[in-house]
């Protein structure tokens, strides 16, 4: 319920100088417009790592397509992700943020891939439910973010 506090326990990491987008799914909705949530970072349980183990993995996303489904009130975002590293990526979270021409948030979702071998390419698909009243011409290309874990 909006207006009440919600606690989401999650863990992630952030590289120096990085802007991190977090997509939460199954967040209760209400009558108010929801574009972002106040996000408080707790640092009580910091796990420090050696710098060599914290190098940012490289990836490549290509052939991204977006399809609007008016009947299902959703947008399907598909593409190919490549592990451009010489090591296995154990977990990849691919998130999509969908906005309208005015910049308003109209949908968001994410998908998970596991165990992507070095230089492997894999198809991904994200289905993002969208708000009522949106027509296909309102939708701009989705912002895709990738979070990779060795």
Short mmCIF file of C-alpha atoms in Angstrom, two decimals:
data_model
loop_
_atom_site.label_atom_id
_atom_site.label_comp_id
_atom_site.label_asym_id
_atom_site.label_seq_id
_atom_site.Cartn_x
_atom_site.Cartn_y
_atom_site.Cartn_z
CA UNK A 1 0.00 0.00 0.00
CA UNK A 2 1.43 3.35 -1.01
CA UNK A 3 2.15 5.80 1.75
CA UNK A 4 3.33 3.02 4.04
CA UNK A 5 6.89 1.89 4.47
CA UNK A 6 8.01 -1.21 2.68
CA UNK A 7 11.18 -3.08 3.51
CA UNK A 8 12.93 -4.88 0.69
CA UNK A 9 15.96 -6.87 1.64
CA UNK A 10 18.31 -7.42 -1.23
CA UNK A 11 22.01 -7.45 -1.84
CA UNK A 12 23.97 -6.00 -4.70
CA UNK A 13 27.23 -4.32 -5.46
CA UNK A 14 28.22 -1.08 -7.13
CA UNK A 15 31.37 -0.18 -9.01
CA UNK A 16 33.13 3.18 -8.46
CA UNK A 17 31.38 5.94 -10.42
CA UNK A 18 28.50 3.66 -11.41
CA UNK A 19 24.81 4.58 -11.39
CA UNK A 20 22.76 1.56 -10.40
CA UNK A 21 19.12 1.07 -11.42
CA UNK A 22 17.16 -1.43 -9.35
CA UNK A 23 13.96 -2.88 -10.77
CA UNK A 24 11.63 -4.30 -8.13
CA UNK A 25 8.87 -6.60 -9.26
CA UNK A 26 5.59 -7.37 -7.51
CA UNK A 27 5.55 -4.00 -5.74
CA UNK A 28 2.00 -3.19 -4.57
CA UNK A 29 0.38 -0.48 -6.67
CA UNK A 30 -2.15 2.14 -5.76
CA UNK A 31 -3.86 5.23 -7.11
CA UNK A 32 -0.74 7.38 -6.85
CA UNK A 33 1.81 7.60 -9.64
CA UNK A 34 4.90 5.56 -8.83
CA UNK A 35 8.10 6.55 -10.64
CA UNK A 36 10.70 5.79 -8.01
CA UNK A 37 10.96 4.75 -4.42
CA UNK A 38 13.08 6.36 -1.73
CA UNK A 39 15.97 3.94 -1.49
CA UNK A 40 18.05 3.73 1.66
CA UNK A 41 21.34 1.90 1.50
CA UNK A 42 22.35 0.05 4.62
CA UNK A 43 26.02 -0.64 5.02
CA UNK A 44 25.93 -2.66 8.21
CA UNK A 45 26.97 -5.92 6.50
CA UNK A 46 29.60 -4.88 3.99
CA UNK A 47 31.56 -7.71 2.42
CA UNK A 48 34.89 -6.30 1.24
CA UNK A 49 36.59 -7.91 -1.76
CA UNK A 50 40.05 -7.86 -3.25
CA UNK A 51 40.21 -5.37 -6.13
CA UNK A 52 41.11 -8.12 -8.63
CA UNK A 53 37.90 -9.96 -7.82
CA UNK A 54 35.83 -6.85 -8.34
CA UNK A 55 36.73 -6.00 -11.91
CA UNK A 56 33.70 -4.99 -13.94
CA UNK A 57 32.75 -7.83 -16.30
CA UNK A 58 32.31 -6.88 -19.96
CA UNK A 59 29.13 -7.64 -21.83
CA UNK A 60 27.53 -6.83 -25.13
CA UNK A 61 23.83 -6.50 -25.89
CA UNK A 62 22.67 -6.54 -29.49
CA UNK A 63 19.67 -7.13 -31.74
CA UNK A 64 17.29 -5.55 -29.21
CA UNK A 65 13.66 -5.53 -30.32
CA UNK A 66 10.60 -4.18 -28.57
CA UNK A 67 7.05 -5.35 -29.29
CA UNK A 68 3.89 -3.79 -27.90
CA UNK A 69 0.96 -6.09 -27.06
CA UNK A 70 -2.14 -3.97 -26.49
CA UNK A 71 -4.35 -6.97 -25.60
CA UNK A 72 -1.98 -8.09 -22.83
CA UNK A 73 -1.04 -4.50 -21.80
CA UNK A 74 2.64 -5.39 -22.01
CA UNK A 75 5.86 -4.73 -23.87
CA UNK A 76 8.19 -7.58 -24.84
CA UNK A 77 11.87 -6.66 -25.01
CA UNK A 78 14.16 -9.26 -26.55
CA UNK A 79 17.80 -9.35 -27.55
CA UNK A 80 21.08 -11.17 -27.30
CA UNK A 81 23.57 -10.79 -24.48
CA UNK A 82 27.20 -11.87 -24.80
CA UNK A 83 29.65 -12.65 -22.02
CA UNK A 84 32.72 -10.86 -23.44
CA UNK A 85 35.00 -12.18 -20.67
CA UNK A 86 37.36 -15.11 -20.37
CA UNK A 87 35.56 -16.35 -17.24
CA UNK A 88 32.14 -17.76 -16.40
CA UNK A 89 29.42 -15.33 -15.34
CA UNK A 90 27.32 -17.14 -12.74
CA UNK A 91 24.39 -14.71 -12.66
CA UNK A 92 23.10 -11.97 -14.96
CA UNK A 93 20.13 -9.76 -14.10
CA UNK A 94 18.84 -7.92 -17.17
CA UNK A 95 16.35 -5.15 -16.38
CA UNK A 96 14.21 -3.05 -18.70
CA UNK A 97 12.70 0.33 -17.85
CA UNK A 98 10.00 1.51 -20.25
CA UNK A 99 9.05 5.18 -20.50
CA UNK A 100 6.67 7.23 -22.60
CA UNK A 101 7.51 10.19 -24.86
CA UNK A 102 7.27 12.57 -21.87
CA UNK A 103 9.69 10.49 -19.80
CA UNK A 104 7.07 9.00 -17.49
CA UNK A 105 7.56 5.48 -16.21
CA UNK A 106 5.03 3.15 -17.86
CA UNK A 107 6.54 -0.27 -17.13
CA UNK A 108 9.52 -2.20 -15.84
CA UNK A 109 10.58 -5.78 -15.39
CA UNK A 110 13.65 -8.01 -15.32
CA UNK A 111 14.89 -11.48 -16.16
CA UNK A 112 17.64 -13.70 -14.85
CA UNK A 113 20.21 -15.77 -16.70
CA UNK A 114 22.67 -18.14 -15.06
CA UNK A 115 26.01 -19.68 -15.98
CA UNK A 116 27.02 -17.82 -19.13
CA UNK A 117 30.30 -19.31 -20.38
CA UNK A 118 33.17 -17.16 -21.71
CA UNK A 119 32.24 -15.61 -25.08
CA UNK A 120 28.80 -17.29 -24.98
CA UNK A 121 25.81 -15.51 -26.47
CA UNK A 122 22.28 -16.07 -25.18
CA UNK A 123 18.85 -14.79 -26.17
CA UNK A 124 16.90 -12.98 -23.44
CA UNK A 125 13.31 -11.84 -23.23
CA UNK A 126 11.66 -9.50 -20.75
CA UNK A 127 7.90 -8.99 -20.57
CA UNK A 128 7.04 -5.70 -18.88
CA UNK A 129 3.43 -4.98 -17.93
CA UNK A 130 2.50 -1.39 -18.80
CA UNK A 131 0.01 1.08 -17.40
CA UNK A 132 -3.42 1.58 -18.94
CA UNK A 133 -3.92 4.32 -21.51
CA UNK A 134 -0.58 3.88 -23.27
CA UNK A 135 -0.59 3.43 -27.04
CA UNK A 136 2.28 2.10 -29.12
CA UNK A 137 3.33 5.53 -30.41
CA UNK A 138 3.83 6.71 -26.80
CA UNK A 139 6.60 4.17 -26.10
CA UNK A 140 10.27 5.08 -26.47
CA UNK A 141 13.07 2.46 -26.64
CA UNK A 142 13.49 0.70 -23.31
CA UNK A 143 16.49 1.40 -21.09
CA UNK A 144 18.26 -1.90 -20.50
CA UNK A 145 20.62 -2.39 -17.57
CA UNK A 146 22.77 -5.41 -16.82
CA UNK A 147 24.10 -6.63 -13.48
CA UNK A 148 26.66 -9.43 -13.76
CA UNK A 149 28.13 -11.59 -10.99
CA UNK A 150 31.19 -13.77 -11.43
#
